[in-house]
Amino acid sequence: MEEMRQIAYTTVLRACAFATLAIFCVMIGLSFLPRSAFQAGGFLTIVMTLVLVLKAREARTKNHRHTELWLYLPKESRPPQAVAQKMISTIMRETYLTFARWTAIISIVMWGIALFFSVIGL
């Protein structure tokens, strides 16, 4: 069970890292306007949060054999078909929601920084 959680964490982390790289690139492109850069970062991060929430919702019904977790799980570690769907959907849902919470917090921080820049006139 713990091995499945680690694989789920790794796969979602990798996807979030790619999204974060794209958000960072947009923010660097707007770095000459700090308020706008953090507003864009906050907005795009909240979009990432919404995508993660939607993926968590989808995880309940997605076929477990079509998940990245199932593909990375060694054959000898795979659970029996009778319980695999429930286990994998639960683990993926929890993982997506964990990352959604983290990205929501990051988005709030970015919006707070944008508000700070707005107050000081940048």
C-alpha positions as a printed NumPy array, in Angstrom:
array([[  0.   ,   0.   ,   0.   ],
       [  2.802,   2.407,   0.895],
       [  4.587,   1.683,  -2.385],
       [  1.407,   2.611,  -4.273],
       [  1.157,   5.899,  -2.342],
       [  4.76 ,   6.747,  -3.189],
       [  4.209,   6.064,  -6.875],
       [  1.   ,   8.122,  -6.88 ],
       [  2.795,  10.972,  -5.121],
       [  5.642,  10.845,  -7.649],
       [  3.383,  10.849, -10.706],
       [  1.228,  13.742,  -9.468],
       [  4.317,  15.653,  -8.31 ],
       [  5.869,  15.329, -11.759],
       [  2.723,  16.645, -13.459],
       [  2.509,  19.548, -11.016],
       [  6.199,  20.324, -11.545],
       [  5.636,  20.698, -15.293],
       [  2.647,  22.969, -14.682],
       [  4.678,  24.984, -12.182],
       [  7.446,  25.397, -14.739],
       [  4.942,  26.819, -17.228],
       [  3.524,  29.189, -14.585],
       [  7.047,  30.264, -13.644],
       [  7.836,  31.02 , -17.295],
       [  4.752,  33.237, -17.572],
       [  5.721,  35.025, -14.367],
       [  9.287,  35.581, -15.619],
       [  7.844,  36.997, -18.835],
       [  5.888,  39.513, -16.743],
       [  8.715,  40.232, -14.299],
       [  8.921,  43.856, -15.405],
       [  5.45 ,  44.281, -13.813],
       [  5.668,  42.485, -10.445],
       [  1.992,  42.916,  -9.553],
       [  0.881,  41.5  , -12.897],
       [  3.379,  38.646, -12.617],
       [  1.985,  37.56 ,  -9.243],
       [ -1.602,  38.053, -10.374],
       [ -0.941,  35.809, -13.356],
       [  0.852,  33.301, -11.124],
       [ -2.032,  33.308,  -8.654],
       [ -4.608,  32.879, -11.387],
       [ -2.738,  30.07 , -13.147],
       [ -2.064,  28.311,  -9.854],
       [ -5.768,  28.398,  -8.975],
       [ -6.46 ,  26.927, -12.417],
       [ -4.016,  24.136, -11.552],
       [ -5.891,  23.65 ,  -8.267],
       [ -9.186,  23.317, -10.112],
       [ -7.676,  20.788, -12.533],
       [ -6.394,  18.745,  -9.582],
       [ -9.827,  18.815,  -7.956],
       [-11.408,  17.654, -11.217],
       [ -8.812,  14.877, -11.521],
       [ -9.621,  13.81 ,  -7.941],
       [-13.28 ,  13.618,  -8.847],
       [-12.498,  11.672, -12.019],
       [-10.26 ,   9.238, -10.088],
       [-13.314,   7.59 ,  -8.505],
       [-14.56 ,   6.261, -11.831],
       [-11.407,   6.008, -13.949],
       [-10.397,   2.46 , -14.868],
       [ -7.452,   1.592, -12.623],
       [ -5.642,  -0.188, -15.461],
       [ -5.455,   3.097, -17.381],
       [ -3.656,   5.008, -14.652],
       [  0.012,   5.848, -14.523],
       [  0.137,   4.348, -11.048],
       [ -0.902,   0.939, -12.386],
       [  1.707,   1.099, -15.145],
       [  4.547,   1.942, -12.747],
       [  3.518,  -0.613, -10.145],
       [  5.584,  -3.804, -10.449],
       [  3.464,  -6.801, -11.414],
       [  4.263,  -8.612,  -8.17 ],
       [  3.077,  -5.597,  -6.126],
       [ -0.231,  -5.177,  -7.901],
       [ -3.296,  -5.858,  -5.779],
       [ -5.876,  -8.47 ,  -6.836],
       [ -8.376,  -7.258,  -9.443],
       [-11.22 ,  -7.523,  -6.922],
       [ -9.838,  -4.682,  -4.776],
       [ -7.497,  -2.887,  -7.19 ],
       [-10.091,  -0.419,  -8.496],
       [-11.103,   0.72 ,  -5.014],
       [ -7.53 ,   0.954,  -3.7  ],
       [ -6.083,   2.82 ,  -6.65 ],
       [ -8.996,   5.232,  -7.012],
       [ -8.831,   6.045,  -3.294],
       [ -5.068,   6.58 ,  -3.325],
       [ -5.174,   8.748,  -6.46 ],
       [ -8.077,  10.811,  -5.107],
       [ -6.263,  11.47 ,  -1.834],
       [ -3.06 ,  12.388,  -3.664],
       [ -4.792,  14.786,  -6.058],
       [ -6.605,  16.49 ,  -3.183],
       [ -3.38 ,  16.84 ,  -1.193],
       [ -1.699,  18.599,  -4.092],
       [ -4.82 ,  20.693,  -4.686],
       [ -4.62 ,  21.966,  -1.094],
       [ -0.97 ,  22.873,  -1.519],
       [ -1.525,  24.692,  -4.804],
       [ -4.49 ,  26.574,  -3.32 ],
       [ -2.244,  27.827,  -0.515],
       [  0.424,  28.855,  -3.012],
       [ -2.201,  30.702,  -5.049],
       [ -3.385,  32.592,  -1.963],
       [  0.197,  33.585,  -1.19 ],
       [  0.71 ,  34.835,  -4.753],
       [ -2.498,  36.872,  -4.632],
       [ -1.337,  38.298,  -1.294],
       [  1.991,  39.342,  -2.81 ],
       [  0.119,  40.912,  -5.76 ],
       [ -2.043,  42.827,  -3.278],
       [  1.077,  43.993,  -1.449],
       [  2.591,  45.274,  -4.707],
       [ -0.679,  46.994,  -5.504],
       [ -0.725,  48.743,  -2.117],
       [  2.854,  50.001,  -2.439],
       [  2.169,  51.166,  -5.986],
       [  4.213,  48.807,  -8.154]])
